[in-house]
């Protein structure tokens, strides 16, 4: 199942992202139109949606919007790929640092982002969406609490992040538009191997990052388990699961986003998201 949002209404989308069925209409108001409400009744919704085929839907021309617009909690994992930890000059941690991206940074899959300084960096990430509350769950049960997966960009202002001591991970990664996500949430059963997805991003068509989620130090079910032993995870919560190597900060010479750059991020069998960056009077 591929779940998205069109004009603020939850929709089921076909694999080509061309046809959609409005959830509230098709369910006679039982589910939707708010996608946030759907995550709260995920098991019932998934059972209902199982019999709906979006190939019977209508062609849409509107742009898909953020499929997780109102998470109660946003978790983000740093240093979850060994090569990225190395390029960031950190040792591989026993458990990666956890920070948040504040809700006002969340955005849809396509848009324009204002640059906030000279060191704005990219981090393509798999984002896991919680579908069933999780408290002290085992790793073996971790996937059972995940509604689906989507693409995220953990866009980062390296000056705000690292000019503070200790670093300000959450604030440095929470300017408006610095957490674009989408285009749809894909349920884990749609993947040949949900633990091994290729993810990549490029700037103006030049590839910057390419990795596989099987390289994560802590897998999705391990993250669900470890986090849930501290903090109960709620339906609709999201986890940015960390980025592979190839960020601008870790390159020689370093490279950052500038006015007019287009950042395209992809995960196999989910799709792609695209942001265009613009300088403002202050950052030009
Ligand atoms: Zn990140």
GROMACS .gro file of C-alpha atoms and ligand atoms in nm:
model
  285
    1UNK     CA    1   0.000   0.000   0.000
    2UNK     CA    2   0.114   0.351  -0.085
    3UNK     CA    3  -0.050   0.622   0.124
    4UNK     CA    4  -0.025   0.990   0.040
    5UNK     CA    5  -0.191   1.327   0.077
    6UNK     CA    6  -0.353   1.536  -0.196
    7UNK     CA    7  -0.507   1.872  -0.107
    8UNK     CA    8  -0.488   1.779   0.262
    9UNK     CA    9  -0.684   1.454   0.211
   10UNK     CA   10  -0.548   1.104   0.257
   11UNK     CA   11  -0.532   0.903  -0.065
   12UNK     CA   12  -0.420   0.558  -0.174
   13UNK     CA   13  -0.183   0.592  -0.467
   14UNK     CA   14  -0.084   0.345  -0.740
   15UNK     CA   15   0.279   0.243  -0.788
   16UNK     CA   16   0.320   0.491  -1.074
   17UNK     CA   17   0.201   0.780  -0.853
   18UNK     CA   18  -0.051   0.871  -1.120
   19UNK     CA   19  -0.380   0.734  -0.991
   20UNK     CA   20  -0.536   0.795  -0.651
   21UNK     CA   21  -0.841   0.695  -0.449
   22UNK     CA   22  -0.971   0.933  -0.183
   23UNK     CA   23  -0.978   0.741   0.145
   24UNK     CA   24  -1.270   0.925   0.307
   25UNK     CA   25  -1.489   0.887  -0.001
   26UNK     CA   26  -1.404   0.523  -0.060
   27UNK     CA   27  -1.460   0.433   0.306
   28UNK     CA   28  -1.783   0.636   0.338
   29UNK     CA   29  -1.617   0.850   0.603
   30UNK     CA   30  -1.488   0.563   0.817
   31UNK     CA   31  -1.125   0.673   0.757
   32UNK     CA   32  -0.977   1.012   0.669
   33UNK     CA   33  -0.974   1.266   0.524
   34UNK     CA   34  -0.704   1.350   0.785
   35UNK     CA   35  -0.403   1.123   0.742
   36UNK     CA   36  -0.303   1.185   1.105
   37UNK     CA   37  -0.626   1.023   1.224
   38UNK     CA   38  -0.551   0.721   1.005
   39UNK     CA   39  -0.223   0.647   1.183
   40UNK     CA   40  -0.419   0.632   1.512
   41UNK     CA   41  -0.632   0.343   1.382
   42UNK     CA   42  -0.362   0.188   1.166
   43UNK     CA   43  -0.452  -0.182   1.202
   44UNK     CA   44  -0.818  -0.124   1.115
   45UNK     CA   45  -0.722   0.103   0.828
   46UNK     CA   46  -0.466  -0.137   0.684
   47UNK     CA   47  -0.719  -0.421   0.692
   48UNK     CA   48  -0.973  -0.207   0.506
   49UNK     CA   49  -0.721  -0.070   0.254
   50UNK     CA   50  -0.598  -0.418   0.171
   51UNK     CA   51  -0.898  -0.468  -0.057
   52UNK     CA   52  -0.874  -0.130  -0.231
   53UNK     CA   53  -0.689  -0.115  -0.563
   54UNK     CA   54  -0.568   0.236  -0.653
   55UNK     CA   55  -0.535   0.120  -1.014
   56UNK     CA   56  -0.911   0.183  -1.019
   57UNK     CA   57  -0.857   0.542  -0.902
   58UNK     CA   58  -0.861   0.875  -1.081
   59UNK     CA   59  -0.571   1.047  -1.251
   60UNK     CA   60  -0.444   1.335  -1.040
   61UNK     CA   61  -0.234   1.634  -1.134
   62UNK     CA   62  -0.194   1.798  -0.793
   63UNK     CA   63   0.140   1.757  -0.614
   64UNK     CA   64   0.156   1.501  -0.335
   65UNK     CA   65   0.198   1.664   0.007
   66UNK     CA   66   0.377   1.565   0.328
   67UNK     CA   67   0.229   1.224   0.421
   68UNK     CA   68   0.316   1.268   0.793
   69UNK     CA   69   0.225   1.632   0.859
   70UNK     CA   70   0.155   1.613   1.234
   71UNK     CA   71   0.370   1.357   1.415
   72UNK     CA   72   0.352   1.378   1.794
   73UNK     CA   73   0.723   1.298   1.809
   74UNK     CA   74   1.006   1.319   1.558
   75UNK     CA   75   1.319   1.115   1.626
   76UNK     CA   76   1.635   1.154   1.422
   77UNK     CA   77   1.936   0.929   1.444
   78UNK     CA   78   2.291   1.054   1.389
   79UNK     CA   79   2.595   0.852   1.280
   80UNK     CA   80   2.403   0.535   1.190
   81UNK     CA   81   2.630   0.442   0.897
   82UNK     CA   82   2.996   0.365   0.970
   83UNK     CA   83   3.135   0.553   0.668
   84UNK     CA   84   2.932   0.861   0.757
   85UNK     CA   85   3.057   0.848   1.117
   86UNK     CA   86   3.412   0.833   0.979
   87UNK     CA   87   3.366   1.127   0.742
   88UNK     CA   88   3.215   1.323   1.034
   89UNK     CA   89   3.526   1.244   1.242
   90UNK     CA   90   3.332   1.050   1.505
   91UNK     CA   91   3.387   0.696   1.633
   92UNK     CA   92   3.106   0.451   1.569
   93UNK     CA   93   2.889   0.494   1.879
   94UNK     CA   94   2.744   0.219   2.099
   95UNK     CA   95   2.411   0.382   2.037
   96UNK     CA   96   2.386   0.672   1.792
   97UNK     CA   97   2.297   1.022   1.909
   98UNK     CA   98   1.925   1.097   1.897
   99UNK     CA   99   1.790   1.444   1.828
  100UNK     CA  100   1.467   1.590   1.692
  101UNK     CA  101   1.365   1.793   1.394
  102UNK     CA  102   1.107   2.037   1.529
  103UNK     CA  103   0.768   2.013   1.367
  104UNK     CA  104   0.782   2.348   1.193
  105UNK     CA  105   1.070   2.213   0.980
  106UNK     CA  106   0.851   1.942   0.825
  107UNK     CA  107   0.761   1.987   0.460
  108UNK     CA  108   0.624   1.804   0.159
  109UNK     CA  109   0.821   1.615  -0.103
  110UNK     CA  110   0.861   1.899  -0.353
  111UNK     CA  111   0.934   2.260  -0.274
  112UNK     CA  112   1.158   2.561  -0.245
  113UNK     CA  113   1.381   2.596   0.061
  114UNK     CA  114   1.542   2.922   0.178
  115UNK     CA  115   1.913   2.888   0.252
  116UNK     CA  116   1.994   3.010   0.603
  117UNK     CA  117   2.371   3.038   0.564
  118UNK     CA  118   2.679   2.936   0.365
  119UNK     CA  119   2.704   2.577   0.501
  120UNK     CA  120   2.372   2.409   0.422
  121UNK     CA  121   2.416   2.035   0.374
  122UNK     CA  122   2.216   1.735   0.252
  123UNK     CA  123   2.146   1.401   0.428
  124UNK     CA  124   1.918   1.156   0.247
  125UNK     CA  125   1.748   0.924   0.496
  126UNK     CA  126   1.497   0.646   0.522
  127UNK     CA  127   1.210   0.760   0.745
  128UNK     CA  128   1.008   0.501   0.938
  129UNK     CA  129   0.651   0.584   1.039
  130UNK     CA  130   0.510   0.422   1.352
  131UNK     CA  131   0.172   0.255   1.304
  132UNK     CA  132   0.123   0.077   1.634
  133UNK     CA  133   0.224   0.218   1.973
  134UNK     CA  134   0.554   0.072   2.092
  135UNK     CA  135   0.675   0.054   2.451
  136UNK     CA  136   0.964  -0.175   2.546
  137UNK     CA  137   0.926  -0.391   2.236
  138UNK     CA  138   1.188  -0.642   2.130
  139UNK     CA  139   1.391  -0.612   1.814
  140UNK     CA  140   1.211  -0.920   1.681
  141UNK     CA  141   0.880  -0.733   1.712
  142UNK     CA  142   1.013  -0.399   1.585
  143UNK     CA  143   0.878  -0.416   1.230
  144UNK     CA  144   0.526  -0.496   1.363
  145UNK     CA  145   0.510  -0.138   1.493
  146UNK     CA  146   0.604   0.027   1.164
  147UNK     CA  147   0.322   0.147   0.936
  148UNK     CA  148   0.550   0.226   0.647
  149UNK     CA  149   0.858   0.391   0.506
  150UNK     CA  150   0.920   0.713   0.321
  151UNK     CA  151   1.206   0.934   0.199
  152UNK     CA  152   1.335   1.220   0.413
  153UNK     CA  153   1.605   1.482   0.384
  154UNK     CA  154   1.774   1.585   0.708
  155UNK     CA  155   1.886   1.922   0.574
  156UNK     CA  156   2.143   2.073   0.807
  157UNK     CA  157   2.290   2.418   0.872
  158UNK     CA  158   2.642   2.314   0.975
  159UNK     CA  159   2.723   2.654   1.128
  160UNK     CA  160   2.424   2.649   1.364
  161UNK     CA  161   2.490   2.281   1.434
  162UNK     CA  162   2.863   2.297   1.507
  163UNK     CA  163   2.942   2.655   1.608
  164UNK     CA  164   2.785   2.571   1.943
  165UNK     CA  165   2.965   2.357   2.203
  166UNK     CA  166   2.827   2.097   2.248
  167UNK     CA  167   2.674   2.090   1.898
  168UNK     CA  168   2.311   2.197   1.844
  169UNK     CA  169   2.187   1.906   1.634
  170UNK     CA  170   1.814   1.971   1.674
  171UNK     CA  171   1.816   2.346   1.612
  172UNK     CA  172   2.071   2.328   1.332
  173UNK     CA  173   1.844   2.087   1.144
  174UNK     CA  174   1.510   2.257   1.208
  175UNK     CA  175   1.489   2.569   0.992
  176UNK     CA  176   1.163   2.592   0.793
  177UNK     CA  177   1.158   2.334   0.517
  178UNK     CA  178   1.463   2.146   0.646
  179UNK     CA  179   1.269   1.820   0.687
  180UNK     CA  180   1.102   1.745   0.353
  181UNK     CA  181   0.937   1.401   0.330
  182UNK     CA  182   0.739   1.189   0.091
  183UNK     CA  183   0.613   1.143  -0.168
  184UNK     CA  184   0.417   0.855  -0.009
  185UNK     CA  185   0.435   0.616   0.286
  186UNK     CA  186   0.494   0.264   0.154
  187UNK     CA  187   0.404  -0.035   0.372
  188UNK     CA  188   0.692  -0.274   0.446
  189UNK     CA  189   0.524  -0.564   0.262
  190UNK     CA  190   0.571  -0.377  -0.068
  191UNK     CA  191   0.949  -0.428  -0.064
  192UNK     CA  192   1.138  -0.738  -0.175
  193UNK     CA  193   1.364  -0.683   0.129
  194UNK     CA  194   1.251  -0.411   0.369
  195UNK     CA  195   1.593  -0.419   0.540
  196UNK     CA  196   1.794  -0.350   0.224
  197UNK     CA  197   1.681  -0.044   0.028
  198UNK     CA  198   1.906   0.164  -0.196
  199UNK     CA  199   1.903   0.535  -0.110
  200UNK     CA  200   2.081   0.818  -0.290
  201UNK     CA  201   2.076   1.189  -0.356
  202UNK     CA  202   2.218   1.421  -0.615
  203UNK     CA  203   2.271   1.794  -0.655
  204UNK     CA  204   2.193   1.931  -1.003
  205UNK     CA  205   2.214   1.576  -1.136
  206UNK     CA  206   2.554   1.497  -0.981
  207UNK     CA  207   2.539   1.206  -0.738
  208UNK     CA  208   2.647   1.294  -0.384
  209UNK     CA  209   2.529   1.002  -0.172
  210UNK     CA  210   2.452   0.640  -0.243
  211UNK     CA  211   2.407   0.366   0.012
  212UNK     CA  212   2.189   0.083   0.128
  213UNK     CA  213   1.982   0.067   0.444
  214UNK     CA  214   2.135  -0.276   0.514
  215UNK     CA  215   2.451  -0.077   0.604
  216UNK     CA  216   2.282   0.091   0.899
  217UNK     CA  217   2.453   0.023   1.231
  218UNK     CA  218   2.110   0.005   1.396
  219UNK     CA  219   1.834  -0.134   1.170
  220UNK     CA  220   1.476  -0.008   1.174
  221UNK     CA  221   1.355  -0.279   1.418
  222UNK     CA  222   1.660  -0.222   1.640
  223UNK     CA  223   1.587   0.152   1.650
  224UNK     CA  224   1.220   0.088   1.734
  225UNK     CA  225   1.327  -0.145   2.013
  226UNK     CA  226   1.603   0.074   2.157
  227UNK     CA  227   1.402   0.397   2.144
  228UNK     CA  228   1.088   0.232   2.284
  229UNK     CA  229   1.278   0.110   2.588
  230UNK     CA  230   1.321   0.476   2.683
  231UNK     CA  231   1.031   0.661   2.521
  232UNK     CA  232   0.697   0.510   2.417
  233UNK     CA  233   0.653   0.552   2.042
  234UNK     CA  234   0.311   0.671   1.929
  235UNK     CA  235   0.116   0.607   1.609
  236UNK     CA  236   0.225   0.859   1.348
  237UNK     CA  237   0.564   0.925   1.510
  238UNK     CA  238   0.854   0.926   1.268
  239UNK     CA  239   1.217   0.819   1.286
  240UNK     CA  240   1.478   0.971   1.053
  241UNK     CA  241   1.713   0.673   1.053
  242UNK     CA  242   2.045   0.840   0.964
  243UNK     CA  243   2.238   0.912   0.647
  244UNK     CA  244   2.507   0.728   0.450
  245UNK     CA  245   2.840   0.888   0.359
  246UNK     CA  246   2.875   1.161   0.098
  247UNK     CA  247   2.746   1.468   0.282
  248UNK     CA  248   2.894   1.802   0.178
  249UNK     CA  249   3.071   1.857   0.510
  250UNK     CA  250   3.265   1.532   0.469
  251UNK     CA  251   3.385   1.596   0.113
  252UNK     CA  252   3.728   1.724   0.007
  253UNK     CA  253   3.691   2.007  -0.066
  254UNK     CA  254   3.373   2.062   0.131
  255UNK     CA  255   3.066   2.147  -0.071
  256UNK     CA  256   2.740   2.308   0.036
  257UNK     CA  257   2.412   2.409  -0.125
  258UNK     CA  258   2.393   2.743  -0.305
  259UNK     CA  259   2.131   2.958  -0.475
  260UNK     CA  260   1.949   2.764  -0.747
  261UNK     CA  261   2.076   2.418  -0.654
  262UNK     CA  262   1.828   2.133  -0.697
  263UNK     CA  263   1.855   1.842  -0.454
  264UNK     CA  264   1.692   1.515  -0.562
  265UNK     CA  265   1.669   1.226  -0.314
  266UNK     CA  266   1.560   0.875  -0.400
  267UNK     CA  267   1.485   0.546  -0.231
  268UNK     CA  268   1.424   0.244  -0.449
  269UNK     CA  269   1.056   0.141  -0.464
  270UNK     CA  270   0.944   0.453  -0.277
  271UNK     CA  271   1.015   0.729  -0.529
  272UNK     CA  272   1.191   1.063  -0.512
  273UNK     CA  273   1.164   1.404  -0.352
  274UNK     CA  274   1.307   1.729  -0.485
  275UNK     CA  275   1.400   2.060  -0.326
  276UNK     CA  276   1.523   2.378  -0.492
  277UNK     CA  277   1.730   2.614  -0.277
  278UNK     CA  278   1.720   2.992  -0.289
  279UNK     CA  279   1.938   3.250  -0.121
  280UNK     CA  280   1.774   3.532   0.071
  281UNK     CA  281   1.890   3.890   0.114
  282UNK     CA  282   2.076   3.779   0.430
  283UNK     CA  283   2.248   3.476   0.277
  284UNK     CA  284   2.325   3.602  -0.072
  285LIG    ZN1  285   2.069   1.295   0.962
   0.00000   0.00000   0.00000
